Amino acid sequence: MRPNNIKYNRKTGTFRKRVLVFYIVLASLLISFFGFAQKKHKKQLTAADYHLWSYLKAEKLCENAKWVSFSVSYENGNDTLFVKNSTGTRTFNFPRAGKGEFIGDNWFCAISPKGELLITDLLTSKQEIIAKVLRYDLRVGTKDIILLKKQSDGNKELELKNAATNKSTILNDIGNYWYNPEADAVVYTIKSNNNTIIALLNLSDKTTTVISSNPIVFEYSDIVWQKSGKSIAFLQQPLNDDKKTTRTCVGYYTIAEHKLYTFNPAQQDNFLANMEIISSSFAYLSISEDGKRIFFGLQKTVIPVDPSQVQTWNAQDKFLYPAKVQIDGWDRTAKVAVWWPEQNRFNCITDNEFPKMMLSGDQKQALLYNPQQYEPQANRDAPLDIYILNLETEDRKLVLQNQLGGETGTSVSIYEKHIVYFKDKHWWVYDLGSGLHKNLTKDLGVTFSDEESDWPEEASPFGNPGWMRHDKTLFVYDKYDIWSIAINGRGAVRLTKGRENKTVYRIVSQSKDESTKMNYDGSYKGQFGPSDRLLIKTEALEHTGYCFWDKKNGLKPLLDKKMNTSQFITSAKSEAYVYVEENFRLPPRLVIKESLNSKEKILFQSNPQHFKYNWGNSKLITYTNSNGTVLNGVLFYPANYHADKKYPLVVHVYEKQSKELYSYVNPSQNNPTGFNIANFTSKGYFVLLPDIVYEIGNPGFSAVDCVVSATRKVIVGESSIDSTRIGLTGHSYGGYQADYIITQTNMFKAAVAGAAITDYVSGYLRVAWGLQKPNFWHYEFGQLRIGKSLYEDYPAYLRNSPIYHADKVETPLLSWAGEQDSVVHYFQSIEFYLALRRLGKINTMLIYPGEDHVLMEEKHQQDLTGRIEQWFDYYLKGEKGLEWF
């Protein structure tokens, strides 16, 4: 539209000149005025404002997508759980509540910080409060709530409550309960008449069946359900006073037959007297899917290690002394046994010869291995020889030899009798029935391992997220795409087209069946049904998004944006979905789309105060190193940026960081490594995050080359950066890079290095105490990227160590470390400090007591954050220095 008082000349196609000039001048004045007013209206962010910022998490979407729950959390703990309708017109809030769950589309439950169960009718806004609730579950497919609560006398009661009718069934004197939706039943423990009872409550007809009853000197624990809900297993344990005379037993109960089986060690001829039944994270109680076998843990009674004894470190030991003593020939490691209840027969599966195991998909066989087999050796994980044990016949057979160690190499299918493993850059399958190995990917023409990795170790596979059981196919990843491959080797289909546009496609878990589950010392992979709709996330350099895929419709794009998208949640009974989106200038916000063809709607914008403050911006940059390799990085602009003003620059280093392009960063004083991008941009700094690629044997030079190249590129490309005021900072491997870079260039006026490796020679000859392994692997095969031992390439260890070039340092350095750092010993920082001290250089070192590799105590996080900013403010902005300098 044009103003009414401007006349238009149809013949000349122009406005009257004088009026036009007047309005142009007026418009420019107004634009200038309002632009100035807008900038002036914006606030300058200070540390006093940081507490206003929160973190957004999408929680749940109800069945028909009428309501969404999400939480907003603050560093001070003043968190809130919200429920909002899909139209955005009604909101409920539950301060500091958790474990929110929808019951259909009408009710919402949550636990308050006082232990109250809050049941809210979303249609009427009425709320019922039930006090002293310890835990609760929702009965699937109904409006029932199962809850355990404390009674006034200190005992506990189990209540089955209907949210619609408000009717309840209550059981008193309950110990605990375990719910299974497949069985539509609850197992619970109860004390009655000096007896401890374990019983089954059928939720459909409210009938109760006593499974087992024992004198009160016993307790029932570790109750587990068969996956189908047809049976349960549990431990029957004596209380402390009776453990010397009575042993722990295993109970197994079949629901249809109402039959209880008991495994009593005292009645088993082959049960060792010095073993006890246990359930632990790696030797847990479980039931096979067919209900025929029960697995449980065994632990040998061991004498505590005497710390006063002389330590004997033998170079030929399989493990270092601390690990050797802790394992004690595997005597101290829990074992796994199998019991056949119907025959009352049992065997040990693992022993000291083969202490580690995974179950096959049908749970009739076990994969056994000993991680000591190829020790001592230099890598973090030794190769494995894997044997298959037939649990019924006890026959054992070697099936994989010198297999890549760690979980990346071997995975066990949950489809019948197959082992899928990665070897020689390909995915293979071993058929336990036929004994044949088959290469599944040799003819596909793409690489399934990360050949572009610049670590010296053998390239790892991109991944095997799971299986489609009905179709007998598995999913594997290449660099970009998802493949579906028939287990019999007769075909493979590329489900996505990521290679064409350099977009990475990866499956996102939506349920427990799709996520990786523990399989004793390994893991099962995700299981997908033939009609399942897979959720897939897409990631490219400047785009993120999501897709659906199913067999019938193929790939269906949902969203693709130039921002960071995450926390995608789908609806159970509609096409609706919600997700969170953000970029550096936009705080995370919750978005809903009610159908695939509807418009997106913003349900909640976190941190609305953000828009009242001056803020920076982020930009992707491209540069080349001296080898001509094209690299990326992210340049963050200062808040309230003016092109005609000069600003200092802080360069943060750590391998590849361009993925941070769209990350929103809350300003905060609580930073585990003391560095915060938003803090610096709000204080008038540019911040650069360059990508670094490495040449094996020359990681230090590679860091210098890439970082200097990136810094020069932004100095030339952005005239507002003051090339005389550039700082450098990094932590861990980034700390190493910062220390090394300042030995090779005087480009940086000040530097900060946290938990840095400074001496490759002494670091190589240290123990990685967190792993109880020699540190060799980190240098020869891992992140430190030498690729050879100290004795094969001694010059490489010298030329890549900052400490041997400390005489060249002209940059004032602030270094810091945790005194209990189990990753990089703080002596590494002390060594560099002493070198700089001897040379008369400027260095201040901070050692934080009780802290590990990153700082966990808030007072230390705040102290470090403040000191780093003061360090750069002094050297890059000329502000007043402090006494601690």
GROMACS .gro file of N, CA, C and O in nm, residues 772-842:
model
  284
  772GLN      N    1   4.267  -4.856   3.390
  772GLN     CA    2   4.367  -4.948   3.444
  772GLN      C    3   4.445  -5.016   3.332
  772GLN      O    4   4.473  -5.135   3.336
  773LYS      N    5   4.480  -4.935   3.232
  773LYS     CA    6   4.556  -4.985   3.118
  773LYS      C    7   4.674  -4.892   3.092
  773LYS      O    8   4.671  -4.774   3.129
  774PRO      N    9   4.777  -4.943   3.025
  774PRO     CA   10   4.885  -4.853   2.983
  774PRO      C   11   4.831  -4.749   2.885
  774PRO      O   12   4.734  -4.774   2.813
  775ASN      N   13   4.894  -4.634   2.881
  775ASN     CA   14   4.847  -4.525   2.796
  775ASN      C   15   4.899  -4.536   2.653
  775ASN      O   16   4.875  -4.447   2.572
  776PHE      N   17   4.969  -4.647   2.621
  776PHE     CA   18   5.027  -4.662   2.487
  776PHE      C   19   4.925  -4.640   2.376
  776PHE      O   20   4.951  -4.573   2.276
  777TRP      N   21   4.808  -4.705   2.393
  777TRP     CA   22   4.707  -4.709   2.286
  777TRP      C   23   4.664  -4.570   2.242
  777TRP      O   24   4.635  -4.548   2.124
  778HIS      N   25   4.661  -4.476   2.338
  778HIS     CA   26   4.613  -4.342   2.307
  778HIS      C   27   4.703  -4.273   2.204
  778HIS      O   28   4.657  -4.193   2.124
  779TYR      N   29   4.830  -4.307   2.207
  779TYR     CA   30   4.928  -4.245   2.118
  779TYR      C   31   4.947  -4.324   1.990
  779TYR      O   32   4.960  -4.266   1.882
  780GLU      N   33   4.946  -4.455   2.000
  780GLU     CA   34   4.974  -4.539   1.882
  780GLU      C   35   4.851  -4.559   1.794
  780GLU      O   36   4.863  -4.570   1.672
  781PHE      N   37   4.733  -4.567   1.855
  781PHE     CA   38   4.612  -4.601   1.781
  781PHE      C   39   4.500  -4.497   1.795
  781PHE      O   40   4.407  -4.498   1.716
  782GLY      N   41   4.510  -4.411   1.895
  782GLY     CA   42   4.398  -4.326   1.929
  782GLY      C   43   4.412  -4.180   1.891
  782GLY      O   44   4.480  -4.143   1.795
  783GLN      N   45   4.350  -4.096   1.973
  783GLN     CA   46   4.333  -3.955   1.943
  783GLN      C   47   4.465  -3.879   1.928
  783GLN      O   48   4.471  -3.780   1.856
  784LEU      N   49   4.570  -3.923   1.996
  784LEU     CA   50   4.696  -3.850   1.990
  784LEU      C   51   4.775  -3.876   1.863
  784LEU      O   52   4.874  -3.809   1.835
  785ARG      N   53   4.736  -3.977   1.785
  785ARG     CA   54   4.764  -3.987   1.642
  785ARG      C   55   4.912  -3.992   1.602
  785ARG      O   56   4.949  -3.941   1.497
  786ILE      N   57   4.995  -4.056   1.681
  786ILE     CA   58   5.133  -4.078   1.636
  786ILE      C   59   5.140  -4.199   1.544
  786ILE      O   60   5.209  -4.197   1.442
  787GLY      N   61   5.069  -4.305   1.577
  787GLY     CA   62   5.063  -4.420   1.487
  787GLY      C   63   5.175  -4.520   1.504
  787GLY      O   64   5.172  -4.626   1.443
  788LYS      N   65   5.274  -4.486   1.585
  788LYS     CA   66   5.386  -4.576   1.612
  788LYS      C   67   5.423  -4.567   1.759
  788LYS      O   68   5.386  -4.471   1.827
  789SER      N   69   5.497  -4.667   1.806
  789SER     CA   70   5.539  -4.664   1.945
  789SER      C   71   5.648  -4.559   1.965
  789SER      O   72   5.709  -4.509   1.870
  790LEU      N   73   5.673  -4.527   2.089
  790LEU     CA   74   5.777  -4.431   2.125
  790LEU      C   75   5.912  -4.474   2.069
  790LEU      O   76   5.993  -4.391   2.028
  791TYR      N   77   5.934  -4.604   2.063
  791TYR     CA   78   6.065  -4.656   2.023
  791TYR      C   79   6.077  -4.679   1.874
  791TYR      O   80   6.184  -4.704   1.821
  792GLU      N   81   5.964  -4.669   1.804
  792GLU     CA   82   5.966  -4.675   1.658
  792GLU      C   83   5.983  -4.537   1.595
  792GLU      O   84   6.036  -4.525   1.485
  793ASP      N   85   5.934  -4.434   1.664
  793ASP     CA   86   5.940  -4.298   1.609
  793ASP      C   87   5.958  -4.197   1.722
  793ASP      O   88   5.872  -4.113   1.746
  794TYR      N   89   6.071  -4.207   1.790
  794TYR     CA   90   6.099  -4.117   1.901
  794TYR      C   91   6.093  -3.970   1.859
  794TYR      O   92   6.039  -3.887   1.931
  795PRO      N   93   6.147  -3.932   1.741
  795PRO     CA   94   6.139  -3.790   1.700
  795PRO      C   95   5.997  -3.736   1.693
  795PRO      O   96   5.973  -3.620   1.722
  796ALA      N   97   5.901  -3.822   1.652
  796ALA     CA   98   5.762  -3.776   1.643
  796ALA      C   99   5.707  -3.739   1.780
  796ALA      O  100   5.632  -3.642   1.794
  797TYR      N  101   5.744  -3.814   1.882
  797TYR     CA  102   5.700  -3.784   2.017
  797TYR      C  103   5.760  -3.653   2.067
  797TYR      O  104   5.695  -3.577   2.139
  798LEU      N  105   5.884  -3.627   2.026
  798LEU     CA  106   5.948  -3.502   2.067
  798LEU      C  107   5.891  -3.382   1.993
  798LEU      O  108   5.859  -3.279   2.054
  799ARG      N  109   5.876  -3.394   1.861
  799ARG     CA  110   5.834  -3.276   1.785
  799ARG      C  111   5.688  -3.240   1.809
  799ARG      O  112   5.646  -3.127   1.786
  800ASN      N  113   5.607  -3.335   1.859
  800ASN     CA  114   5.466  -3.307   1.886
  800ASN      C  115   5.438  -3.272   2.031
  800ASN      O  116   5.322  -3.252   2.068
  801SER      N  117   5.541  -3.265   2.114
  801SER     CA  118   5.523  -3.233   2.256
  801SER      C  119   5.546  -3.084   2.279
  801SER      O  120   5.656  -3.035   2.255
  802PRO      N  121   5.447  -3.013   2.331
  802PRO     CA  122   5.467  -2.871   2.360
  802PRO      C  123   5.586  -2.844   2.452
  802PRO      O  124   5.657  -2.745   2.436
  803ILE      N  125   5.611  -2.935   2.545
  803ILE     CA  126   5.713  -2.909   2.646
  803ILE      C  127   5.853  -2.897   2.588
  803ILE      O  128   5.937  -2.826   2.641
  804TYR      N  129   5.879  -2.964   2.476
  804TYR     CA  130   6.013  -2.959   2.418
  804TYR      C  131   6.031  -2.837   2.327
  804TYR      O  132   6.138  -2.820   2.268
  805HIS      N  133   5.926  -2.756   2.316
  805HIS     CA  134   5.934  -2.633   2.239
  805HIS      C  135   5.894  -2.513   2.325
  805HIS      O  136   5.863  -2.406   2.272
  806ALA      N  137   5.897  -2.532   2.457
  806ALA     CA  138   5.849  -2.428   2.548
  806ALA      C  139   5.931  -2.299   2.538
  806ALA      O  140   5.881  -2.191   2.569
  807ASP      N  141   6.056  -2.311   2.495
  807ASP     CA  142   6.142  -2.192   2.484
  807ASP      C  143   6.091  -2.093   2.379
  807ASP      O  144   6.127  -1.975   2.381
  808LYS      N  145   6.005  -2.140   2.289
  808LYS     CA  146   5.953  -2.053   2.183
  808LYS      C  147   5.826  -1.980   2.223
  808LYS      O  148   5.775  -1.896   2.147
  809VAL      N  149   5.770  -2.011   2.341
  809VAL     CA  150   5.643  -1.952   2.383
  809VAL      C  151   5.662  -1.805   2.417
  809VAL      O  152   5.747  -1.769   2.499
  810GLU      N  153   5.582  -1.719   2.354
  810GLU     CA  154   5.579  -1.577   2.388
  810GLU      C  155   5.439  -1.534   2.432
  810GLU      O  156   5.417  -1.419   2.467
  811THR      N  157   5.345  -1.630   2.431
  811THR     CA  158   5.205  -1.601   2.462
  811THR      C  159   5.176  -1.626   2.609
  811THR      O  160   5.204  -1.736   2.659
  812PRO      N  161   5.123  -1.529   2.681
  812PRO     CA  162   5.083  -1.553   2.820
  812PRO      C  163   4.980  -1.667   2.827
  812PRO      O  164   4.881  -1.667   2.753
  813LEU      N  165   5.005  -1.763   2.917
  813LEU     CA  166   4.923  -1.884   2.922
  813LEU      C  167   4.859  -1.901   3.059
  813LEU      O  168   4.926  -1.893   3.162
  814LEU      N  169   4.728  -1.927   3.060
  814LEU     CA  170   4.656  -1.971   3.178
  814LEU      C  171   4.629  -2.120   3.161
  814LEU      O  172   4.565  -2.161   3.064
  815SER      N  173   4.682  -2.201   3.251
  815SER     CA  174   4.658  -2.346   3.242
  815SER      C  175   4.582  -2.393   3.366
  815SER      O  176   4.596  -2.334   3.474
  816TRP      N  177   4.502  -2.498   3.351
  816TRP     CA  178   4.425  -2.549   3.464
  816TRP      C  179   4.405  -2.700   3.451
  816TRP      O  180   4.412  -2.755   3.341
  817ALA      N  181   4.381  -2.765   3.564
  817ALA     CA  182   4.358  -2.910   3.565
  817ALA      C  183   4.289  -2.949   3.695
  817ALA      O  184   4.290  -2.875   3.793
  818GLY      N  185   4.226  -3.067   3.693
  818GLY     CA  186   4.167  -3.125   3.814
  818GLY      C  187   4.270  -3.214   3.882
  818GLY      O  188   4.339  -3.292   3.816
  819GLU      N  189   4.277  -3.205   4.013
  819GLU     CA  190   4.379  -3.279   4.086
  819GLU      C  191   4.355  -3.430   4.082
  819GLU      O  192   4.447  -3.509   4.102
  820GLN      N  193   4.232  -3.472   4.055
  820GLN     CA  194   4.199  -3.614   4.046
  820GLN      C  195   4.170  -3.658   3.902
  820GLN      O  196   4.097  -3.754   3.880
  821ASP      N  197   4.228  -3.589   3.806
  821ASP     CA  198   4.202  -3.619   3.665
  821ASP      C  199   4.248  -3.761   3.633
  821ASP      O  200   4.367  -3.793   3.643
  822SER      N  201   4.153  -3.848   3.593
  822SER     CA  202   4.184  -3.986   3.561
  822SER      C  203   4.209  -4.006   3.412
  822SER      O  204   4.241  -4.117   3.368
  823VAL      N  205   4.196  -3.900   3.334
  823VAL     CA  206   4.216  -3.909   3.189
  823VAL      C  207   4.353  -3.855   3.150
  823VAL      O  208   4.431  -3.921   3.084
  824VAL      N  209   4.381  -3.731   3.192
  824VAL     CA  210   4.511  -3.669   3.169
  824VAL      C  211   4.564  -3.626   3.306
  824VAL      O  212   4.506  -3.539   3.371
  825HIS      N  213   4.672  -3.686   3.350
  825HIS     CA  214   4.724  -3.656   3.484
  825HIS      C  215   4.763  -3.509   3.492
  825HIS      O  216   4.822  -3.454   3.400
  826TYR      N  217   4.728  -3.448   3.606
  826TYR     CA  218   4.756  -3.306   3.619
  826TYR      C  219   4.906  -3.276   3.623
  826TYR      O  220   4.947  -3.162   3.608
  827PHE      N  221   4.989  -3.378   3.639
  827PHE     CA  222   5.134  -3.358   3.631
  827PHE      C  223   5.175  -3.306   3.492
  827PHE      O  224   5.278  -3.240   3.479
  828GLN      N  225   5.093  -3.338   3.391
  828GLN     CA  226   5.123  -3.286   3.256
  828GLN      C  227   5.119  -3.133   3.255
  828GLN      O  228   5.203  -3.068   3.194
  829SER      N  229   5.021  -3.075   3.323
  829SER     CA  230   5.014  -2.929   3.333
  829SER      C  231   5.129  -2.876   3.417
  829SER      O  232   5.187  -2.770   3.386
  830ILE      N  233   5.164  -2.949   3.523
  830ILE     CA  234   5.275  -2.904   3.609
  830ILE      C  235   5.407  -2.906   3.532
  830ILE      O  236   5.489  -2.814   3.546
  831GLU      N  237   5.428  -3.008   3.449
  831GLU     CA  238   5.551  -3.014   3.370
  831GLU      C  239   5.567  -2.891   3.282
  831GLU      O  240   5.674  -2.830   3.275
  832PHE      N  241   5.459  -2.854   3.215
  832PHE     CA  242   5.466  -2.738   3.126
  832PHE      C  243   5.483  -2.610   3.206
  832PHE      O  244   5.556  -2.518   3.167
  833TYR      N  245   5.416  -2.603   3.320
  833TYR     CA  246   5.431  -2.488   3.409
  833TYR      C  247   5.578  -2.473   3.453
  833TYR      O  248   5.634  -2.362   3.451
  834LEU      N  249   5.640  -2.584   3.492
  834LEU     CA  250   5.780  -2.576   3.537
  834LEU      C  251   5.873  -2.537   3.423
  834LEU      O  252   5.970  -2.462   3.444
  835ALA      N  253   5.845  -2.586   3.303
  835ALA     CA  254   5.926  -2.547   3.188
  835ALA      C  255   5.915  -2.397   3.163
  835ALA      O  256   6.016  -2.328   3.145
  836LEU      N  257   5.793  -2.345   3.164
  836LEU     CA  258   5.773  -2.202   3.141
  836LEU      C  259   5.830  -2.118   3.256
  836LEU      O  260   5.885  -2.009   3.234
  837ARG      N  261   5.820  -2.171   3.377
  837ARG     CA  262   5.878  -2.101   3.492
  837ARG      C  263   6.029  -2.090   3.477
  837ARG      O  264   6.088  -1.984   3.500
  838ARG      N  265   6.092  -2.201   3.439
  838ARG     CA  266   6.239  -2.201   3.424
  838ARG      C  267   6.282  -2.106   3.313
  838ARG      O  268   6.390  -2.043   3.321
  839LEU      N  269   6.198  -2.091   3.212
  839LEU     CA  270   6.232  -2.006   3.098
  839LEU      C  271   6.188  -1.861   3.118
  839LEU      O  272   6.209  -1.778   3.029
  840GLY      N  273   6.124  -1.832   3.231
  840GLY     CA  274   6.083  -1.696   3.259
  840GLY      C  275   5.963  -1.650   3.179
  840GLY      O  276   5.946  -1.529   3.155
  841LYS      N  277   5.878  -1.742   3.137
  841LYS     CA  278   5.760  -1.708   3.058
  841LYS      C  279   5.643  -1.672   3.150
  841LYS      O  280   5.648  -1.692   3.272
  842ILE      N  281   5.535  -1.620   3.090
  842ILE     CA  282   5.416  -1.584   3.167
  842ILE      C  283   5.320  -1.701   3.168
  842ILE      O  284   5.269  -1.743   3.063
   0.00000   0.00000   0.00000
